[in-house]
Coordinates of C-alpha atoms and ligand atoms in Angstrom, one line a residue:
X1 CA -22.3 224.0 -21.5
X2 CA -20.3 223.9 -25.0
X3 CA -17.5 221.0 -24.7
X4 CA -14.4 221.2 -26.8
X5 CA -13.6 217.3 -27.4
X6 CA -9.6 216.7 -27.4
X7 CA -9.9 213.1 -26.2
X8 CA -7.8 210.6 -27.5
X9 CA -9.6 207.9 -28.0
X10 CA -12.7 207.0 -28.5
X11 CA -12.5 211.1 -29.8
X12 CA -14.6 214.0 -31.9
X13 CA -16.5 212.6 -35.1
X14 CA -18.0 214.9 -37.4
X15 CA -21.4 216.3 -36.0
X16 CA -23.2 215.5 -39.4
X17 CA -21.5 211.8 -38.8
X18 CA -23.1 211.4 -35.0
X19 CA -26.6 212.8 -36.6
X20 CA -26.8 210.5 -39.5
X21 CA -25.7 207.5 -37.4
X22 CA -28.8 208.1 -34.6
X23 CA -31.2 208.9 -37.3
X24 CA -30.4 205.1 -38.8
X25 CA -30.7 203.7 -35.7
X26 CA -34.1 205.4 -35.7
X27 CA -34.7 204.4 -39.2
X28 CA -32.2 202.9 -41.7
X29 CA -32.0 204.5 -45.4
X30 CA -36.2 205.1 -45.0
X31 CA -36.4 201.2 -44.6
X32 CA -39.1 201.5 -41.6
X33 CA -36.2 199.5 -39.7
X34 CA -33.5 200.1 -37.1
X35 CA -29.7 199.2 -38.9
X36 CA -29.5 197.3 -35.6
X37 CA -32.3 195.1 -36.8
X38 CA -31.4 193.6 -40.4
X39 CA -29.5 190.9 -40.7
X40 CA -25.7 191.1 -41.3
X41 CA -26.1 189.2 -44.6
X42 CA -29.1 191.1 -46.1
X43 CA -28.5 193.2 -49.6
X44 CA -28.6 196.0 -47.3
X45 CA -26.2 195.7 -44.8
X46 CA -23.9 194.1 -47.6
X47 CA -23.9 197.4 -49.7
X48 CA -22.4 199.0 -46.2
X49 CA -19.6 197.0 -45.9
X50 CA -18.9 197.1 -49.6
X51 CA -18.9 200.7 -49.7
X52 CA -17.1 201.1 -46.8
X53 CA -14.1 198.4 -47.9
X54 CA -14.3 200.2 -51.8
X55 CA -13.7 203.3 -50.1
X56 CA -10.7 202.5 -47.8
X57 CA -9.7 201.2 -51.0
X58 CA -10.0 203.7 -53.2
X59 CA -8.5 206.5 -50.8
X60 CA -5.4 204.0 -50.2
X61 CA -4.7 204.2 -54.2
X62 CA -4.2 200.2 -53.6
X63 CA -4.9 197.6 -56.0
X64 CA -6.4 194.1 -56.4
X65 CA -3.4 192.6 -54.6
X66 CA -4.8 194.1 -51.0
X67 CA -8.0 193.0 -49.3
X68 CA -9.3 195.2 -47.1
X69 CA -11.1 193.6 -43.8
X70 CA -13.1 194.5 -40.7
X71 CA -12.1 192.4 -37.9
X72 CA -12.9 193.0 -34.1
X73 CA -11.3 193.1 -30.5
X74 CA -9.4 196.2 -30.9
X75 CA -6.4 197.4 -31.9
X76 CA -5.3 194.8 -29.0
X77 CA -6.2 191.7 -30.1
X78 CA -4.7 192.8 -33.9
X79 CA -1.5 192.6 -32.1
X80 CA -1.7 188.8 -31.6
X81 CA -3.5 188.2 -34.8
X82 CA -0.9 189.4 -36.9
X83 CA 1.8 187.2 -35.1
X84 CA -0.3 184.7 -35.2
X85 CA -0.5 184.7 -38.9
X86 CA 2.6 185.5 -39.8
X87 CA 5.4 185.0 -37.3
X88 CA 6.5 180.6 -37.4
X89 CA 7.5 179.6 -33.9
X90 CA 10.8 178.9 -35.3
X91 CA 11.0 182.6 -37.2
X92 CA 12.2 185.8 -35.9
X93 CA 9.9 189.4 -36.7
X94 CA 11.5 193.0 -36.2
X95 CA 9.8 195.6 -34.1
X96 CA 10.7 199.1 -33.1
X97 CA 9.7 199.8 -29.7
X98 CA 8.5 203.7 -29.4
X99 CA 5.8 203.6 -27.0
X100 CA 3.3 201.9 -25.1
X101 CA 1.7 200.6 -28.1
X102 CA 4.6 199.4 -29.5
X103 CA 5.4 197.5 -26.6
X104 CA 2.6 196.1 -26.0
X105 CA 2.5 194.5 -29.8
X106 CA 5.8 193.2 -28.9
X107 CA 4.8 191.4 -26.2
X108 CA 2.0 189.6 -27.6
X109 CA 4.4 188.7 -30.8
X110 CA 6.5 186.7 -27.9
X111 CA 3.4 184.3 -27.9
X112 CA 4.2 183.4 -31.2
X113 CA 7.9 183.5 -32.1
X114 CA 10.6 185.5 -31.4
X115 CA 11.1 189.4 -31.7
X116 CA 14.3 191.6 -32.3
X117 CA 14.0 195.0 -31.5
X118 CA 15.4 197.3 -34.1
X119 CA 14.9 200.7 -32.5
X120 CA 13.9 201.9 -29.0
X121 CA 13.1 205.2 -28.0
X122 CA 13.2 204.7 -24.1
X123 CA 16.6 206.0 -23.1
X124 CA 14.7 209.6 -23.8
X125 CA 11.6 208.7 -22.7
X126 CA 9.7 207.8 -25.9
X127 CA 10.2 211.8 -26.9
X128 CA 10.9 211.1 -30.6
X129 CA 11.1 208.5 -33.2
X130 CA 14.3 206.7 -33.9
X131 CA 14.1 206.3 -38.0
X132 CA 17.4 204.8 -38.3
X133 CA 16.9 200.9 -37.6
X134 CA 19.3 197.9 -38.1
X135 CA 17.1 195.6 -39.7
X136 CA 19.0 191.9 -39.8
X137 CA 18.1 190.1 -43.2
X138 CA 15.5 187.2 -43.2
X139 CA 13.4 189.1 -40.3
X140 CA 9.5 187.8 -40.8
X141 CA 8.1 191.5 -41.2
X142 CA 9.2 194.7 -39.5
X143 CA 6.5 195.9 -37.2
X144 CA 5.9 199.6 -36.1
X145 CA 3.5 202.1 -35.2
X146 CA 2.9 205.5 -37.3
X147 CA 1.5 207.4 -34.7
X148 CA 2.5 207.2 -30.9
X149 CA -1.1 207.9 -29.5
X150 CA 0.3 208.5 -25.8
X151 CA 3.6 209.4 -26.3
X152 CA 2.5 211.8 -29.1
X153 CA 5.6 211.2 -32.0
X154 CA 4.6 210.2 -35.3
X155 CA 6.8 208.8 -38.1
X156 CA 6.8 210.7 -41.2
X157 CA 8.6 208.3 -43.7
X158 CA 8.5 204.9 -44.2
X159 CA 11.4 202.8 -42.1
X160 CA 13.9 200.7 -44.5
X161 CA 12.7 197.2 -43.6
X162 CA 16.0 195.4 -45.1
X163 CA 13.0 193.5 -47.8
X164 CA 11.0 192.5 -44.8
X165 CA 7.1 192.6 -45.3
X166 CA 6.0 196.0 -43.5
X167 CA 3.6 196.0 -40.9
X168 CA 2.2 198.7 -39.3
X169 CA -0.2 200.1 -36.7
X170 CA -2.1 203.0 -37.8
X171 CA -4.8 203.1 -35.0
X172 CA -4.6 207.1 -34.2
X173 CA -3.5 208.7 -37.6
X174 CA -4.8 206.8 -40.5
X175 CA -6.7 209.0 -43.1
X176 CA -5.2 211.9 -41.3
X177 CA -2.5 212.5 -45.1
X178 CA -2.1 210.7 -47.9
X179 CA 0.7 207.8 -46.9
X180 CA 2.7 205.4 -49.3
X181 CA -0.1 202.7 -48.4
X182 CA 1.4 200.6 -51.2
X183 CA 4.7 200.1 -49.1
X184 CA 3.0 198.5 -46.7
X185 CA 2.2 194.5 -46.6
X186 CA -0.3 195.0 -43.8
X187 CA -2.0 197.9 -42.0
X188 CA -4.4 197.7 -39.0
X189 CA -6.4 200.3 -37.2
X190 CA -8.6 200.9 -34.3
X191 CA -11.4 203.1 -35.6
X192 CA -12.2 204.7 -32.9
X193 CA -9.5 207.2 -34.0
X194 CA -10.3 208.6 -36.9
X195 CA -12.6 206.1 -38.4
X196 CA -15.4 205.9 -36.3
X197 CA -17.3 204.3 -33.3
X198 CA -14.8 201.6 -31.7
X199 CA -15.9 197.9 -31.7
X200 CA -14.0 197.5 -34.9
X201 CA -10.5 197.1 -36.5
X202 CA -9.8 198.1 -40.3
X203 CA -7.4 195.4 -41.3
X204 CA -5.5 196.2 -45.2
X205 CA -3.5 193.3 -46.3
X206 CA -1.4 192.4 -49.0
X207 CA -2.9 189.1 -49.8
X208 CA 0.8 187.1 -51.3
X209 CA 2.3 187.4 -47.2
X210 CA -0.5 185.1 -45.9
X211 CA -0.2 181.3 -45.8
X212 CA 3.3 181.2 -45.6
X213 CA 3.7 179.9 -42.2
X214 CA 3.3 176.6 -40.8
X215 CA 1.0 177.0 -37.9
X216 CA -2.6 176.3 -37.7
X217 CA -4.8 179.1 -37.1
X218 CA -7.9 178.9 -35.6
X219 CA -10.8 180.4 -39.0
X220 CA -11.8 183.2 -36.9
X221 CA -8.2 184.6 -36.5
X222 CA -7.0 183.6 -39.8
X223 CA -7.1 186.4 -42.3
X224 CA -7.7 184.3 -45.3
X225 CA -10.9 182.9 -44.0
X226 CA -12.5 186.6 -43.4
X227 CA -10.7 187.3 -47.0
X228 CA -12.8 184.2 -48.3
X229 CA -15.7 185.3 -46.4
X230 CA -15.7 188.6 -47.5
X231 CA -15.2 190.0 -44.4
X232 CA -18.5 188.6 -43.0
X233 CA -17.2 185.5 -41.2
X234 CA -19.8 185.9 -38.5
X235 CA -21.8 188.9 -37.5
X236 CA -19.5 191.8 -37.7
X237 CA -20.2 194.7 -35.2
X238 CA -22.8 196.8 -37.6
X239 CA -23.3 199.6 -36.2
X240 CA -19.2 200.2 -35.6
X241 CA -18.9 199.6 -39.8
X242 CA -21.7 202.1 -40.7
X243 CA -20.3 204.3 -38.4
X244 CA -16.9 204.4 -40.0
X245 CA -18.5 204.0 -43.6
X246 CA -20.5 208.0 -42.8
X247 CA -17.0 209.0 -41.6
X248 CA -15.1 208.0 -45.0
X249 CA -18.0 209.6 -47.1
X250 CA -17.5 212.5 -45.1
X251 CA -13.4 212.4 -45.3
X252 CA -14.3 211.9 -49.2
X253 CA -16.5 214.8 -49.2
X254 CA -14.1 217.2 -47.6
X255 CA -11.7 216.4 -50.1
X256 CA -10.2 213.8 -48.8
X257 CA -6.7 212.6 -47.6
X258 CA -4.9 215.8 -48.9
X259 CA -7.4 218.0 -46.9
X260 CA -7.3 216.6 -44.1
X261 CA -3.4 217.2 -44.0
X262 CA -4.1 220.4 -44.5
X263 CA -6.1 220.8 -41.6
X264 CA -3.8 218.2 -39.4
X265 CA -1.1 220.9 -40.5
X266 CA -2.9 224.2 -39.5
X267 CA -4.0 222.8 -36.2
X268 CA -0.8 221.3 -35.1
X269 CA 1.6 223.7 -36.0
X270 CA -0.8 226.4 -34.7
X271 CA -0.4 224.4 -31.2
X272 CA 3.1 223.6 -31.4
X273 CA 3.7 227.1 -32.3
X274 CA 1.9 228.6 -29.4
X275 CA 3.4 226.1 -26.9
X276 CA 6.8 227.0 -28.3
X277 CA 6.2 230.8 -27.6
X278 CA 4.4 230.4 -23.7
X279 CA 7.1 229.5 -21.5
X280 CA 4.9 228.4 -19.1
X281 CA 3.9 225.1 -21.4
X282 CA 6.9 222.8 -22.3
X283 CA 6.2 220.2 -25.3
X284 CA 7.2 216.5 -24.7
X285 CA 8.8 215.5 -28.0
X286 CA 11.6 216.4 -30.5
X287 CA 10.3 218.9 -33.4
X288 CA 10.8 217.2 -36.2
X289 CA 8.9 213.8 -34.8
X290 CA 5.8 215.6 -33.1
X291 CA 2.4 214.1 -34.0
X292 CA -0.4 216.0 -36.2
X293 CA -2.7 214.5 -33.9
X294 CA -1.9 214.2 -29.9
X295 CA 0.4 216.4 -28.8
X296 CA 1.8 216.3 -25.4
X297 CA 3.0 218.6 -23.1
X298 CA 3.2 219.6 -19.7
X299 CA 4.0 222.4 -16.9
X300 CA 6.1 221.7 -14.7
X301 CA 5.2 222.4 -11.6
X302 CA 2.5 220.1 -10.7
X303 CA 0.2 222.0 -8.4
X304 CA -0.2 224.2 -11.4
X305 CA -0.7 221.8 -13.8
X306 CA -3.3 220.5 -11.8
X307 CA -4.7 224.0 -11.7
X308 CA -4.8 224.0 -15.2
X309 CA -6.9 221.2 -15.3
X310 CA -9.1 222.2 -13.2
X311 CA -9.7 225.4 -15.3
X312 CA -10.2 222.9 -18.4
X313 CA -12.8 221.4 -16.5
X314 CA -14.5 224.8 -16.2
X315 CA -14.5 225.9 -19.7
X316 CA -15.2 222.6 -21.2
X317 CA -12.0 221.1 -22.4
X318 CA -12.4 217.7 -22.5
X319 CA -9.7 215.1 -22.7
X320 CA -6.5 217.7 -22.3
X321 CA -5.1 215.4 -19.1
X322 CA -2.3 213.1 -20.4
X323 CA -1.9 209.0 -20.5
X324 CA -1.5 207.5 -17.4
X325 CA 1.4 206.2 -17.9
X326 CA 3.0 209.4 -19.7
X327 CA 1.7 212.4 -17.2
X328 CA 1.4 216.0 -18.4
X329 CA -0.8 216.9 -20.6
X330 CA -2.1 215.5 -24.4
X331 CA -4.5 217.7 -26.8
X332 CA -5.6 215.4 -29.5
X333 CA -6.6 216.9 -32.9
X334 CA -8.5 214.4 -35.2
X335 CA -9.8 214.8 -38.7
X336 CA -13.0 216.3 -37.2
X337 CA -11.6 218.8 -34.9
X338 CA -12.5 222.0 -36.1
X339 CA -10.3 225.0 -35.6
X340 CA -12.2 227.1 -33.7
X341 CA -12.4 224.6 -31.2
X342 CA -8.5 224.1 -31.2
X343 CA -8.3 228.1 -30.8
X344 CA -10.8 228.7 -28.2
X345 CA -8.7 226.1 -25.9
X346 CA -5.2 228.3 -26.9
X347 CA -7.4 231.2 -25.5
X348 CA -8.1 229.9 -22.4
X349 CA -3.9 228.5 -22.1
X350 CA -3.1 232.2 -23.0
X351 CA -5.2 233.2 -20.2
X352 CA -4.4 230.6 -17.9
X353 CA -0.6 231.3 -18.7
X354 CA -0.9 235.5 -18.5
X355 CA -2.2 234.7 -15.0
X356 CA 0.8 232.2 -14.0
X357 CA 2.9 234.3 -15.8
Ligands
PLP401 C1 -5.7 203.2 -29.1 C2 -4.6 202.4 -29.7 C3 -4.5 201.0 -29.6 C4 -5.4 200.2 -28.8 O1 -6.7 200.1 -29.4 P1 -7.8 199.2 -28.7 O2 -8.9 199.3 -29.7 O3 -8.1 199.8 -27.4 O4 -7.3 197.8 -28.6 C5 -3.4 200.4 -30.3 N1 -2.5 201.1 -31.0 C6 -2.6 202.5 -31.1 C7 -1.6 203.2 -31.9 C8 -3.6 203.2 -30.5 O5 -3.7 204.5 -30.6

C-alpha cells in the first residue's frame, strides 16, 4: 500500500535522502565500512560534520561571529541548556507563551532564574500568534518559538526584543524560507523536522552572549566547551549528523531556502484554501498566523471526525490525527512533501466531505 506521510515529527525526508543514508550504512563513501563503524574523530567522519556545520552556515548568510553546533537530547533538553547558559539565578529572561512548546521551555527556564511572560496566546486557545509583546528593559534574552508544531501558528516577523539577545526555537520550520537568521543571538532545532533523523539538535549561536553569567556549567552543557571542541565533545550521534548533512545537500540542490518557500507556499495555501471552501472542515488558527508547515483543523462533530480517520487509515494517510493535547486534526507539510501527495489527501477530504455533505 502507497502511504502519504503528514506526520509531524519524526516526518517525510526526501526518498533520495532515506536511500543514500541505508546505502552508507551498508557501505560508507565506497570505504568497505559501515558510517556506524569509524570513529567519530577519523578524517572521515570529520569532513561530515564540517560539511554539515559550513552548510547551515552558509544557507543562514551568518558570519564568523556564529558557531554552529550539534548537541543532543532533543529539542527538550535545549530548553534547559539554554537557561542554563544564559539566564543568572539572580536575572530575569522574557518568553512568549504560544503553545505547548513554549511552555514547556518556560518551565525548564524556572530551574534557572526567573521568567516574565511577555505574550500569551491561551485566552483563545493558542489559535494565533500574539506579535505585540511588552518587553521590560534589562530582560536576559527574549525566548520564543517560530513555529507552533501542535498548535499549528507560525510567526512571520521577528518580535521587538526591547535590545534583549533573541532566542528562538526553530525545531519544526527551520530551512523551510529564508529568515533574518542574523537577528537572532541563538537558534536551536530538533532535526527530526526538517533536518533529518532525530537524535540530534542543531544549535547556531552568536558566540559574544556566552560567558556572561556567573554560574558554573557542567562541560557537557556548556556551549563554549562544544564551541572549543568543535562540536565533537564526545561521540556525537553519527548517523543523526549524516542524516541531516544528505538533507541540506538536498535543500541546496533544490535551490535552497527560497525554494523551499515556494513550495511551503503552494502547499499550504492550496490546503488552507480548500479547507476554507469545505464547510465541513473548520481550520484552528487565525489567517494571517497559520503555519506553512502543520496545519490544524478539525470537524466538528466527533463521531465524524473519527470517521474521517478511519477513512485516512484506509487510503494511507499517515499522521493527519492531531496532538494530544490539541484534538482535531494536523496535516504537516515539510520540505520533502511533495505535492501530489498533499493533493491526493485533498481528494480523498473532497470525497470524504461530498459524502458528509
Ligand atoms: C518537536 C518539537 C520539540 C521537541 O523536540 P524533542 O526532540 O522531542 O525534544 C520542541 N519544540 C518544537 C517547536 C517542536 O516542534
Amino acid at each position: 500500500m502507497k502511504r502519504y506521510n503528514f506526520n509531524s515529527g519524526p516526518s517525510i525526508l526526501p526518498q533520495e535522502v532515506l536511500e543514500q543514508a541505508a546505502a552508507a550504512v551498508h557501505d560508507f563513501n565506497g570505504l568497505g565500512l559501515s558510517l556506524l563503524e569509524i570513529g567519530h574523530r577519523t578524517s572521515w567522519f570529520v569532513e561530515v560534520i564540517e560539511e554539515a556545520r559550513a552548510l547551515i552556515k552558509e544557507m543562514m548568510g551568518i558570519g564568523d561571529d556564529y558557531e554552529v553546533l550539534y548537541v543532543q537530547g532533543g529539542a527538550t533538553t535545549s530548553f534547559m541548556q539554554v537557561p542554563m547558559n544564559l539566564l543568572d539565578t539572580d536575572a530575569t529572561a522574557a518568553y512568549v507563551n504560544n503553545g505547548i512548546w513554549g511552555r514547556k521551555a518556560i518551565q525548564e527556564a524556572k530551574y534557572f532564574g526567573n521568567v516574565e511572560v511577555v505574550g500569551s496566546t491561551e485566552d483563545r486557545n493558542n489559535s494565533y500568534i500574539e506579535k505585540k509583546l511588552n518587553v521590560p528593559s534589562g530582560m536576559s534574552y527574549l525566548h520564543f518559538t517560530t513555529n507552533n508544531t501542535v498548535e499549528g501558528t507560525e510567526w512571520f516577523s521577528v518580535p521587538d526584543s526591547n535590545g534583549a539577545p533573541i532566542v528562538a526555537d526553530m525545531s519544526s520550520d527551520i530551512f523551510s524560507r529564508p529568515m533574518d537568521f542574523g537577528k537572532y543571538d541563538l537558534i536551536y532545532a530538533g532535526a527530526q523536522k526538517n533536518v533529518g533523523a532525530a537524535g540530534v539538535v542543531i544549535v547556531v549561536v552568536k558566540k559574544d552572549i556566552l560567558g556572561k553569567i556567573k554560574r558554573s556549567i557542567p562541560p557537557i552543557m556548556d556551549y563554549r566547551e562544544h564551541i572549543k571542541a568543535d562540536s565533537l565533545l564526545n561521540t556525537p550521534p553519527v548517523f543523526a549528523i549524516y542524516v541531516s548533512l544528505l538533507t541540506l545537500r538536498w535543500i541546496k540542490k533544490e535551490g535552497g531556502l527560497a525554494e523551499m518557500e515556494k513550495r511551503a507556499i503552494a502547499r499550504s495555501s492550496r490546503f488552507y484554501d480548500f479547507l476554507d471552501s469545505t464547510p465541513l472542515y473548520r481550520p484552528l488558527v487565525d489567517k494571517e498566523d497559520r503555519s506553512r508547515m502543520n496545519a490544524t483543523f478539525a470537524i466538528d462533530d466527533k463521531a465524524v471526525e473519527d470517521e474521517f480517520l478511519q477513512v485516512c487509515k484506509e487510503t494511507g494517510m499517515v499522521g493527519v490525527k492531531g496532538h494530544r493535547s490539541v484534538g482535531g486534526l494536523r496535516v504537516s507539510m515539510y520540505n520533502a512533501l511533495p505535492m501530489e501527495d498533499l493533493e491526493a489527501l485533498i481528494s480523498v477530504m473532497t470525497d470524504f466531505a461530498n459524502k458528509k455533505g
